[in-house]
Amino acid sequence: MADIHAAGAILYMIDKGVPKYLILRSSHHGEWGPPKGHADAGETELETAMREIFEETGFRRSTFIPGFREVLTY
């Protein structure tokens, strides 16, 4: 079985000193989670995450924390 690569990001903002997180509900599965999805051919993880954020939220700008990364294998 071939590996499937995907990426996403945890989106948050600080509002009056309180962190607020964005979670989305999948229209396909009904599950809740951050914006994420499969990588297109030739995309880096960051490019995939940025594209998925835009496709699922319309946000065009995001700041990523260097080194903040988790890898899931299943």
mmCIF file with all atom_site columns, C-alpha atoms in Angstrom:
data_model
loop_
_atom_site.group_PDB
_atom_site.id
_atom_site.type_symbol
_atom_site.label_atom_id
_atom_site.label_alt_id
_atom_site.label_comp_id
_atom_site.label_asym_id
_atom_site.label_entity_id
_atom_site.label_seq_id
_atom_site.pdbx_PDB_ins_code
_atom_site.Cartn_x
_atom_site.Cartn_y
_atom_site.Cartn_z
_atom_site.occupancy
_atom_site.B_iso_or_equiv
_atom_site.pdbx_formal_charge
_atom_site.auth_seq_id
_atom_site.auth_comp_id
_atom_site.auth_asym_id
_atom_site.auth_atom_id
_atom_site.pdbx_PDB_model_num
ATOM 1  C CA . MET A 1 1  ? 0.000   0.000  0.000  1.00 0.00 ? 1  MET A CA 1
ATOM 2  C CA . ALA A 1 2  ? 1.378   3.409  -0.997 1.00 0.00 ? 2  ALA A CA 1
ATOM 3  C CA . ASP A 1 3  ? 1.888   6.130  1.596  1.00 0.00 ? 3  ASP A CA 1
ATOM 4  C CA . ILE A 1 4  ? -0.668  8.933  1.540  1.00 0.00 ? 4  ILE A CA 1
ATOM 5  C CA . HIS A 1 5  ? 0.687   12.323 2.541  1.00 0.00 ? 5  HIS A CA 1
ATOM 6  C CA . ALA A 1 6  ? -1.505  15.000 4.080  1.00 0.00 ? 6  ALA A CA 1
ATOM 7  C CA . ALA A 1 7  ? -1.070  18.172 6.095  1.00 0.00 ? 7  ALA A CA 1
ATOM 8  C CA . GLY A 1 8  ? -3.097  20.606 8.121  1.00 0.00 ? 8  GLY A CA 1
ATOM 9  C CA . ALA A 1 9  ? -2.769  23.158 10.876 1.00 0.00 ? 9  ALA A CA 1
ATOM 10 C CA . ILE A 1 10 ? -4.202  24.137 14.233 1.00 0.00 ? 10 ILE A CA 1
ATOM 11 C CA . LEU A 1 11 ? -5.598  27.650 13.825 1.00 0.00 ? 11 LEU A CA 1
ATOM 12 C CA . TYR A 1 12 ? -5.931  29.964 16.798 1.00 0.00 ? 12 TYR A CA 1
ATOM 13 C CA . MET A 1 13 ? -6.022  33.599 17.767 1.00 0.00 ? 13 MET A CA 1
ATOM 14 C CA . ILE A 1 14 ? -5.564  35.358 21.081 1.00 0.00 ? 14 ILE A CA 1
ATOM 15 C CA . ASP A 1 15 ? -8.609  37.462 22.005 1.00 0.00 ? 15 ASP A CA 1
ATOM 16 C CA . LYS A 1 16 ? -8.230  39.575 25.137 1.00 0.00 ? 16 LYS A CA 1
ATOM 17 C CA . GLY A 1 17 ? -5.581  37.189 26.435 1.00 0.00 ? 17 GLY A CA 1
ATOM 18 C CA . VAL A 1 18 ? -7.691  34.073 25.766 1.00 0.00 ? 18 VAL A CA 1
ATOM 19 C CA . PRO A 1 19 ? -6.738  31.614 23.019 1.00 0.00 ? 19 PRO A CA 1
ATOM 20 C CA . LYS A 1 20 ? -9.580  30.716 20.657 1.00 0.00 ? 20 LYS A CA 1
ATOM 21 C CA . TYR A 1 21 ? -9.236  27.703 18.365 1.00 0.00 ? 21 TYR A CA 1
ATOM 22 C CA . LEU A 1 22 ? -10.964 27.036 15.059 1.00 0.00 ? 22 LEU A CA 1
ATOM 23 C CA . ILE A 1 23 ? -12.358 23.580 14.469 1.00 0.00 ? 23 ILE A CA 1
ATOM 24 C CA . LEU A 1 24 ? -14.368 22.573 11.426 1.00 0.00 ? 24 LEU A CA 1
ATOM 25 C CA . ARG A 1 25 ? -17.031 19.936 10.926 1.00 0.00 ? 25 ARG A CA 1
ATOM 26 C CA . SER A 1 26 ? -16.579 17.655 7.930  1.00 0.00 ? 26 SER A CA 1
ATOM 27 C CA . SER A 1 27 ? -19.597 17.726 5.641  1.00 0.00 ? 27 SER A CA 1
ATOM 28 C CA . HIS A 1 28 ? -18.599 14.261 4.428  1.00 0.00 ? 28 HIS A CA 1
ATOM 29 C CA . HIS A 1 29 ? -17.993 12.413 7.722  1.00 0.00 ? 29 HIS A CA 1
ATOM 30 C CA . GLY A 1 30 ? -19.452 14.782 10.323 1.00 0.00 ? 30 GLY A CA 1
ATOM 31 C CA . GLU A 1 31 ? -16.234 14.694 12.348 1.00 0.00 ? 31 GLU A CA 1
ATOM 32 C CA . TRP A 1 32 ? -14.691 17.793 13.950 1.00 0.00 ? 32 TRP A CA 1
ATOM 33 C CA . GLY A 1 33 ? -11.076 18.841 13.432 1.00 0.00 ? 33 GLY A CA 1
ATOM 34 C CA . PRO A 1 34 ? -8.609  21.353 12.051 1.00 0.00 ? 34 PRO A CA 1
ATOM 35 C CA . PRO A 1 35 ? -8.339  22.181 8.353  1.00 0.00 ? 35 PRO A CA 1
ATOM 36 C CA . LYS A 1 36 ? -6.348  19.406 6.694  1.00 0.00 ? 36 LYS A CA 1
ATOM 37 C CA . GLY A 1 37 ? -6.211  17.287 3.585  1.00 0.00 ? 37 GLY A CA 1
ATOM 38 C CA . HIS A 1 38 ? -4.193  15.240 1.125  1.00 0.00 ? 38 HIS A CA 1
ATOM 39 C CA . ALA A 1 39 ? -1.145  16.706 -0.547 1.00 0.00 ? 39 ALA A CA 1
ATOM 40 C CA . ASP A 1 40 ? -1.234  17.368 -4.268 1.00 0.00 ? 40 ASP A CA 1
ATOM 41 C CA . ALA A 1 41 ? 1.664   16.049 -6.352 1.00 0.00 ? 41 ALA A CA 1
ATOM 42 C CA . GLY A 1 42 ? 4.835   18.048 -5.717 1.00 0.00 ? 42 GLY A CA 1
ATOM 43 C CA . GLU A 1 43 ? 3.480   20.037 -2.757 1.00 0.00 ? 43 GLU A CA 1
ATOM 44 C CA . THR A 1 44 ? 5.471   20.508 0.426  1.00 0.00 ? 44 THR A CA 1
ATOM 45 C CA . GLU A 1 45 ? 3.790   20.026 3.805  1.00 0.00 ? 45 GLU A CA 1
ATOM 46 C CA . LEU A 1 46 ? 3.593   23.791 4.267  1.00 0.00 ? 46 LEU A CA 1
ATOM 47 C CA . GLU A 1 47 ? 2.088   24.323 0.797  1.00 0.00 ? 47 GLU A CA 1
ATOM 48 C CA . THR A 1 48 ? -0.500  21.623 1.478  1.00 0.00 ? 48 THR A CA 1
ATOM 49 C CA . ALA A 1 49 ? -1.416  23.118 4.848  1.00 0.00 ? 49 ALA A CA 1
ATOM 50 C CA . MET A 1 50 ? -1.722  26.627 3.386  1.00 0.00 ? 50 MET A CA 1
ATOM 51 C CA . ARG A 1 51 ? -3.885  25.414 0.481  1.00 0.00 ? 51 ARG A CA 1
ATOM 52 C CA . GLU A 1 52 ? -6.152  23.410 2.766  1.00 0.00 ? 52 GLU A CA 1
ATOM 53 C CA . ILE A 1 53 ? -6.549  26.349 5.160  1.00 0.00 ? 53 ILE A CA 1
ATOM 54 C CA . PHE A 1 54 ? -7.589  28.572 2.252  1.00 0.00 ? 54 PHE A CA 1
ATOM 55 C CA . GLU A 1 55 ? -9.932  25.985 0.694  1.00 0.00 ? 55 GLU A CA 1
ATOM 56 C CA . GLU A 1 56 ? -11.679 25.210 3.971  1.00 0.00 ? 56 GLU A CA 1
ATOM 57 C CA . THR A 1 57 ? -11.737 28.645 5.629  1.00 0.00 ? 57 THR A CA 1
ATOM 58 C CA . GLY A 1 58 ? -10.975 31.309 3.016  1.00 0.00 ? 58 GLY A CA 1
ATOM 59 C CA . PHE A 1 59 ? -8.065  32.570 5.151  1.00 0.00 ? 59 PHE A CA 1
ATOM 60 C CA . ARG A 1 60 ? -5.224  33.729 2.908  1.00 0.00 ? 60 ARG A CA 1
ATOM 61 C CA . ARG A 1 61 ? -2.620  34.495 5.566  1.00 0.00 ? 61 ARG A CA 1
ATOM 62 C CA . SER A 1 62 ? -1.353  32.335 8.395  1.00 0.00 ? 62 SER A CA 1
ATOM 63 C CA . THR A 1 63 ? 1.724   32.444 10.582 1.00 0.00 ? 63 THR A CA 1
ATOM 64 C CA . PHE A 1 64 ? 3.340   29.116 11.341 1.00 0.00 ? 64 PHE A CA 1
ATOM 65 C CA . ILE A 1 65 ? 5.384   28.425 14.468 1.00 0.00 ? 65 ILE A CA 1
ATOM 66 C CA . PRO A 1 66 ? 8.786   27.073 13.346 1.00 0.00 ? 66 PRO A CA 1
ATOM 67 C CA . GLY A 1 67 ? 9.422   23.553 14.601 1.00 0.00 ? 67 GLY A CA 1
ATOM 68 C CA . PHE A 1 68 ? 5.823   22.969 15.720 1.00 0.00 ? 68 PHE A CA 1
ATOM 69 C CA . ARG A 1 69 ? 5.086   19.736 13.867 1.00 0.00 ? 69 ARG A CA 1
ATOM 70 C CA . GLU A 1 70 ? 3.533   16.359 14.629 1.00 0.00 ? 70 GLU A CA 1
ATOM 71 C CA . VAL A 1 71 ? 3.646   13.282 12.416 1.00 0.00 ? 71 VAL A CA 1
ATOM 72 C CA . LEU A 1 72 ? 0.894   10.670 12.575 1.00 0.00 ? 72 LEU A CA 1
ATOM 73 C CA . THR A 1 73 ? 1.306   7.269  11.012 1.00 0.00 ? 73 THR A CA 1
ATOM 74 C CA . TYR A 1 74 ? -1.555  4.804  10.786 1.00 0.00 ? 74 TYR A CA 1
#
